mmCIF file of C-alpha atoms in Angstrom:
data_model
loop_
_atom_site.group_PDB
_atom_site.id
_atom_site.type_symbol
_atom_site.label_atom_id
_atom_site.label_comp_id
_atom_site.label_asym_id
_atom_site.label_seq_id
_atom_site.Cartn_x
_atom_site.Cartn_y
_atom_site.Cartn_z
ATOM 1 C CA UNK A 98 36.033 14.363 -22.111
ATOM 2 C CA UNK A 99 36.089 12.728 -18.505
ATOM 3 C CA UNK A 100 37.249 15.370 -15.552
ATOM 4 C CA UNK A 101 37.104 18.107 -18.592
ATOM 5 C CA UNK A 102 35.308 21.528 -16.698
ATOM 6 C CA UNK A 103 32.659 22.951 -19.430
ATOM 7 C CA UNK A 104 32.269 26.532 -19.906
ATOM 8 C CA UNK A 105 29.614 28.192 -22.004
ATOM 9 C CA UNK A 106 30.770 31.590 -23.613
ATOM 10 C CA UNK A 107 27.721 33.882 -25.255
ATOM 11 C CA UNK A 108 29.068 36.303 -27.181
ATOM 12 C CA UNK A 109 27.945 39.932 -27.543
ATOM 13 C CA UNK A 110 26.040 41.737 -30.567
ATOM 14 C CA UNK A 111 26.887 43.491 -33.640
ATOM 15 C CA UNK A 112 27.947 42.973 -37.110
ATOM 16 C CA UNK A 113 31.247 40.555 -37.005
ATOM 17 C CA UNK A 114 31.609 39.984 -33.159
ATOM 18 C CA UNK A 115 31.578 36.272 -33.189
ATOM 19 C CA UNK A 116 34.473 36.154 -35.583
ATOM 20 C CA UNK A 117 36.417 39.644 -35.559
ATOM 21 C CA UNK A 118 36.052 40.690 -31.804
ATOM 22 C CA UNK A 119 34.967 37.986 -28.986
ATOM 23 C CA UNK A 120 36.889 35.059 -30.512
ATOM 24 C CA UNK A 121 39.793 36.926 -28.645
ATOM 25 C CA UNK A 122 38.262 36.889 -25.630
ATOM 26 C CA UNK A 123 37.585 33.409 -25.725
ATOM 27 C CA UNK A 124 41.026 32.804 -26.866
ATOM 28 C CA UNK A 125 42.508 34.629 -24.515
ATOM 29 C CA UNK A 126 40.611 32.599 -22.082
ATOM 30 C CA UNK A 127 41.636 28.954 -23.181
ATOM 31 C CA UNK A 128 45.057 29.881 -22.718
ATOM 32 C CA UNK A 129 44.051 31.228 -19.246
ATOM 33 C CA UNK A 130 42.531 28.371 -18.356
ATOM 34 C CA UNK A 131 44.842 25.781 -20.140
ATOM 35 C CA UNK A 132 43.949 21.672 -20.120
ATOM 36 C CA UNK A 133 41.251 20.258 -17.914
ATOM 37 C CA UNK A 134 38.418 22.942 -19.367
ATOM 38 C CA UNK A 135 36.161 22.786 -22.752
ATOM 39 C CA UNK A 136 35.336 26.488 -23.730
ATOM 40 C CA UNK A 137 32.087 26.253 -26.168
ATOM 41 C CA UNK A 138 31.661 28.996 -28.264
ATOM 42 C CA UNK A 139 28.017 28.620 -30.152
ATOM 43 C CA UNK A 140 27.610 31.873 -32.610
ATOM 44 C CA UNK A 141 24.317 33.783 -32.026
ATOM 45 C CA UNK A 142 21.659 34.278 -34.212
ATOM 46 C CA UNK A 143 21.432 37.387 -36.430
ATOM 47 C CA UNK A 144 24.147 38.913 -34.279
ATOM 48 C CA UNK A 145 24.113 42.088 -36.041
ATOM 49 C CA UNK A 146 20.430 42.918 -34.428
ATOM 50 C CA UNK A 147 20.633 41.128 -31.040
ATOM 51 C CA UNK A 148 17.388 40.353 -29.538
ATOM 52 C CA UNK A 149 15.930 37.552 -26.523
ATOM 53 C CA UNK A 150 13.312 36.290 -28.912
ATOM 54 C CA UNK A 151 16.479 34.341 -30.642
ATOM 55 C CA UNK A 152 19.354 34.876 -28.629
ATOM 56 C CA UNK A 153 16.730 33.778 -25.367
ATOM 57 C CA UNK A 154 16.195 30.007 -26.872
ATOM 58 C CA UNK A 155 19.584 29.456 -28.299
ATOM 59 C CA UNK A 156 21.083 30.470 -25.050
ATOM 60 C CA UNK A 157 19.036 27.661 -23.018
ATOM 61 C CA UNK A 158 20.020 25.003 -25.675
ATOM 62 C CA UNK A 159 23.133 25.994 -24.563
ATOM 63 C CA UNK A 160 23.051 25.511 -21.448
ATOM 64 C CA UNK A 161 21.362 22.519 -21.619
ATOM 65 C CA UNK A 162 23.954 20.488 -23.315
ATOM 66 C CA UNK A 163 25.997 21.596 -20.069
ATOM 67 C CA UNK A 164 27.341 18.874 -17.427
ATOM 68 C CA UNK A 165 26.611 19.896 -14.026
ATOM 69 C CA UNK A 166 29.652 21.707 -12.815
ATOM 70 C CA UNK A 167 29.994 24.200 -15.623
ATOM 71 C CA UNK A 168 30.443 27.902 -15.754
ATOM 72 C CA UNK A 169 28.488 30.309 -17.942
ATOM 73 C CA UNK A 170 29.803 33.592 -19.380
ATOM 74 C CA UNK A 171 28.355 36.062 -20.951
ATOM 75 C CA UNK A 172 29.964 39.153 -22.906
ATOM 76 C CA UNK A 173 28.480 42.782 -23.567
ATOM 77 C CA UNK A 174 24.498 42.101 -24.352
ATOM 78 C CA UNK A 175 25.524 38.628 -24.449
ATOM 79 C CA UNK A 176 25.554 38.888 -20.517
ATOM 80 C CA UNK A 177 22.312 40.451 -20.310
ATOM 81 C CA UNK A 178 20.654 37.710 -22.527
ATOM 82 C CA UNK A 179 22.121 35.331 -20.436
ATOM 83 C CA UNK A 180 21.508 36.145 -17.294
ATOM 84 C CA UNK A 181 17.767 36.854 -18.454
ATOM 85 C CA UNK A 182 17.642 33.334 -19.560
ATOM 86 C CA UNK A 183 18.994 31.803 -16.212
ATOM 87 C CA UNK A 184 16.063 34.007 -14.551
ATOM 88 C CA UNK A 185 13.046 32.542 -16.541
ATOM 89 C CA UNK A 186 14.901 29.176 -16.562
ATOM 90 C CA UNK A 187 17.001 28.526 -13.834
ATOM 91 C CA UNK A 188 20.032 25.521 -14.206
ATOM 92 C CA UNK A 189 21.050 24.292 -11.421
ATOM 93 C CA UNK A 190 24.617 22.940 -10.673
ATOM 94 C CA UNK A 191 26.657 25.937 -12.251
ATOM 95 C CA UNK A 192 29.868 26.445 -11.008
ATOM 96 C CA UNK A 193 29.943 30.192 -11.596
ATOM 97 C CA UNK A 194 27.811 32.633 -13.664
ATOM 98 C CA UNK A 195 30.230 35.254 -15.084
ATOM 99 C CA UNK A 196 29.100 38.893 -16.889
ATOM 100 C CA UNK A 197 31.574 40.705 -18.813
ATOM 101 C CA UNK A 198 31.032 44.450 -19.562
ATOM 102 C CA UNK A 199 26.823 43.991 -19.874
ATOM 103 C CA UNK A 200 24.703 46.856 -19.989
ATOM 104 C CA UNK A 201 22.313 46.913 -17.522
ATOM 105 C CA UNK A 202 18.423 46.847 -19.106
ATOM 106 C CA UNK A 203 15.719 47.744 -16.634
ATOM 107 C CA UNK A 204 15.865 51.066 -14.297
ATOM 108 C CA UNK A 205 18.601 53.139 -13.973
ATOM 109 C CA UNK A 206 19.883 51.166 -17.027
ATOM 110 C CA UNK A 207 19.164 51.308 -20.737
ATOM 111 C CA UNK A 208 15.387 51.610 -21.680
ATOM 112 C CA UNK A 209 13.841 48.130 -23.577
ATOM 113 C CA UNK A 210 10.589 46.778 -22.665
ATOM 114 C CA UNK A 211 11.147 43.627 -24.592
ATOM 115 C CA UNK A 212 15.141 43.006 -22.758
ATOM 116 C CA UNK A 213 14.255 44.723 -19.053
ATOM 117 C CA UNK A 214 15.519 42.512 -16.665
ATOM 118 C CA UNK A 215 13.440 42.060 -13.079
ATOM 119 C CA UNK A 216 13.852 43.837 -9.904
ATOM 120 C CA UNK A 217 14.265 41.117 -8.050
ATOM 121 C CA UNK A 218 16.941 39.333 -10.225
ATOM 122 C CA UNK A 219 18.742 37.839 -7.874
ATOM 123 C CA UNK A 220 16.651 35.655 -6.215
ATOM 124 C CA UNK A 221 15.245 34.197 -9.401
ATOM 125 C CA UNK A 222 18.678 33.186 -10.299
ATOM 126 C CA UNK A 223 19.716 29.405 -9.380
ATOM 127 C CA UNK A 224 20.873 29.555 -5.447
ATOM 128 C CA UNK A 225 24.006 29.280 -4.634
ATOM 129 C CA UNK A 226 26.135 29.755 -7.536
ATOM 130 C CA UNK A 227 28.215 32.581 -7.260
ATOM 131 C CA UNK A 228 27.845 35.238 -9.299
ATOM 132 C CA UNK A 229 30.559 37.598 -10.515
ATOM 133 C CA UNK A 230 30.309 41.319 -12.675
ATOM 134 C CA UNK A 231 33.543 42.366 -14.571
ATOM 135 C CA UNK A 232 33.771 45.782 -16.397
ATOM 136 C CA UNK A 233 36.396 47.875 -17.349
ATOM 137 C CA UNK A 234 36.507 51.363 -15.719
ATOM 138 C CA UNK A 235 37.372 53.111 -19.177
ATOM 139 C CA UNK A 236 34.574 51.609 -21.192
ATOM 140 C CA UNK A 237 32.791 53.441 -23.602
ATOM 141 C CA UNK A 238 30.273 51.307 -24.660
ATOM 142 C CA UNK A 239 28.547 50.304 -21.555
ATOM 143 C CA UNK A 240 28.876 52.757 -18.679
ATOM 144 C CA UNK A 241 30.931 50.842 -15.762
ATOM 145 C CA UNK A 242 27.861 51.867 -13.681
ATOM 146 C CA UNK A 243 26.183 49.500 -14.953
ATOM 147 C CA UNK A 244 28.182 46.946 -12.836
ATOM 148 C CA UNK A 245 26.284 48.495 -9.810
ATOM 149 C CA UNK A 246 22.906 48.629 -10.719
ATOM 150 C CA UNK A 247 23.235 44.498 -11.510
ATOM 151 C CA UNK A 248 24.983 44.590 -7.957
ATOM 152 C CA UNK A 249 21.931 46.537 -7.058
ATOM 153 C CA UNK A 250 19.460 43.235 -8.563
ATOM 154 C CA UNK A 251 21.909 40.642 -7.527
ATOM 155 C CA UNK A 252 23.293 40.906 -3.787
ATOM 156 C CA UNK A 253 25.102 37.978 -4.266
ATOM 157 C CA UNK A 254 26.908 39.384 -6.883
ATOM 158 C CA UNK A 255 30.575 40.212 -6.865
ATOM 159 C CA UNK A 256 31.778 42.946 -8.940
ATOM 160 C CA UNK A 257 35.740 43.712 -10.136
ATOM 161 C CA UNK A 258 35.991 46.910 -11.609
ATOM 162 C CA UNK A 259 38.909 46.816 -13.725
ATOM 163 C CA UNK A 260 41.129 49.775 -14.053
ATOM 164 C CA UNK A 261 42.436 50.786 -17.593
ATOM 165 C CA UNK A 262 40.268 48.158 -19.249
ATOM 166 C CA UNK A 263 37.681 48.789 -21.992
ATOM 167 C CA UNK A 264 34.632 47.036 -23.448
ATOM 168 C CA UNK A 265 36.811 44.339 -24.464
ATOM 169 C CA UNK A 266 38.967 44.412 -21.203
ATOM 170 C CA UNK A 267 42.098 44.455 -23.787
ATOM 171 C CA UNK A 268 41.382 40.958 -24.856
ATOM 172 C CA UNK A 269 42.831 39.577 -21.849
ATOM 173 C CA UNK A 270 40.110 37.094 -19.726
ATOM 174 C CA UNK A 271 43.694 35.768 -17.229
ATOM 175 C CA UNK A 272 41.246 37.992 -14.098
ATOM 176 C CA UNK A 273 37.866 35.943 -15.110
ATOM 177 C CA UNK A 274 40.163 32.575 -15.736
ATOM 178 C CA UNK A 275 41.363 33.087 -12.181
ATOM 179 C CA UNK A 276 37.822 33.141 -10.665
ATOM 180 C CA UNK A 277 36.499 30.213 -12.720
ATOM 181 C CA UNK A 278 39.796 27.946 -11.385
ATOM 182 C CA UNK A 279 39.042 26.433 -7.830
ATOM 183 C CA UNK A 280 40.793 28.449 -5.488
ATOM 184 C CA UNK A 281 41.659 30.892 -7.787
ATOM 185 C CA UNK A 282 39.208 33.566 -6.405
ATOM 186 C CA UNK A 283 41.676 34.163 -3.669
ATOM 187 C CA UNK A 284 44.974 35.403 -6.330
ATOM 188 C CA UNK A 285 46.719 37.992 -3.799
ATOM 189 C CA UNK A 286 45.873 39.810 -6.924
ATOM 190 C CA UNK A 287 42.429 41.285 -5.690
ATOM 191 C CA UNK A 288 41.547 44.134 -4.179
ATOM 192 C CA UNK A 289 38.650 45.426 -2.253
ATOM 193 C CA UNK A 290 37.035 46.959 -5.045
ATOM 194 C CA UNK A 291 37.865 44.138 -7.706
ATOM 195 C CA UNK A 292 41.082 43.334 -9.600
ATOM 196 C CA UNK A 293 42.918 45.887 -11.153
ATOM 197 C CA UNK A 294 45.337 46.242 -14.045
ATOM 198 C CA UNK A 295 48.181 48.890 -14.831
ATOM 199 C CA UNK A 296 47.611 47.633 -18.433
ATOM 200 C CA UNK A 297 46.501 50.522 -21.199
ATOM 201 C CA UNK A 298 43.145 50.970 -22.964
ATOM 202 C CA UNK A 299 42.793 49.225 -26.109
ATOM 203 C CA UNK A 300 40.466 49.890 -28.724
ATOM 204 C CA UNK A 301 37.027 49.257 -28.149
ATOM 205 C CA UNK A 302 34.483 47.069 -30.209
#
């Protein structure tokens, strides 16, 4: 697939997510992104009881089947898995490293010696690729704090707090599509504190 953009999506945990809940967010992300871009969409193992001892290995395989120039994204604990992974193996040549409404593991965060991600996160991530948080302000799942306290680990990060939106951001990925699109970072769209959205709350998985 010659001049094709690769993007790695990890999903998040629980019973049915690959198939029932995050296949809409990557859907909703193809057509975001349209032709010229190859979203891969590998299913975890034993999603229903996430933890890095699988998800950790099967993550990296992932990654390394990626071209350099590609863009990772992870969802929910997905996110935290990932960017976990990146830290203990770094991969250089990413385009863009992308969270989506992770919880935070580590101080300040949720409690899990076996998950906890370091203090000093940031720096052991590869240099230079820029990093970017997304969480919805009316998500119930993972406390949209959490989004700071990963700003907190990663300076470089850049975080869009997204008004209105829930775990799932209402299935709708067109605000992470425009940051993974060259250029597209700088949509008159943005605000100081991150994009926002007049959309309403959906359900949340």
């Amino acid at each position: 697939m010659t001049g094709t953009r690769q993007i790695l999506f990890v999903q998040g945990g629980g019973e049915g997510t690959h198939d029932a809940w995050d296949d809409k967010l990557v859907g909703s992300l193809r057509r975001a992104l349209g032709e010229g871009y190859e979203v891969r969409y590998p299913r975890m193992p034993d999603e229903r009881d996430p933890g890095y001892a699988s998800w950790g290995p099967a993550i990296l395989r992932g990654t390394a089947g990626l071209g350099d120039g590609a863009a990772v994204i992870g969802h929910s604990v997905g996110g935290t898995m990932l960017v976990r992974a990146l830290a203990e193996r770094p991969r250089g040549r990413l385009a863009a490293i992308v969270l989506i409404s992770a919880p935070f593991v580590g101080e300040g965060g949720w409690p899990d010696e076996e998950s906890g991600l370091p203090a000093d996160l940031g720096a052991r991530l590869p240099q230079g690729v820029p990093v970017h948080v997304f969480h919805g302000l009316d998500d119930d799942t993972v406390p949209p704090s959490h989004a700071d306290l990963y700003a907190r680990v990663i300076p470089q990060a850049r975080v869009h707090r997204l008004p209105g939106r829930d775990h799932q951001l209402g299935d709708d990925l067109r605000e992470v599509a425009a940051v993974l699109v060259p250029g597209g970072g700088q949509s008159p769209g943005r605000t100081n504190s991150g994009w926002s959205s007049s959309r309403s709350q959906l359900p949340s998985g």
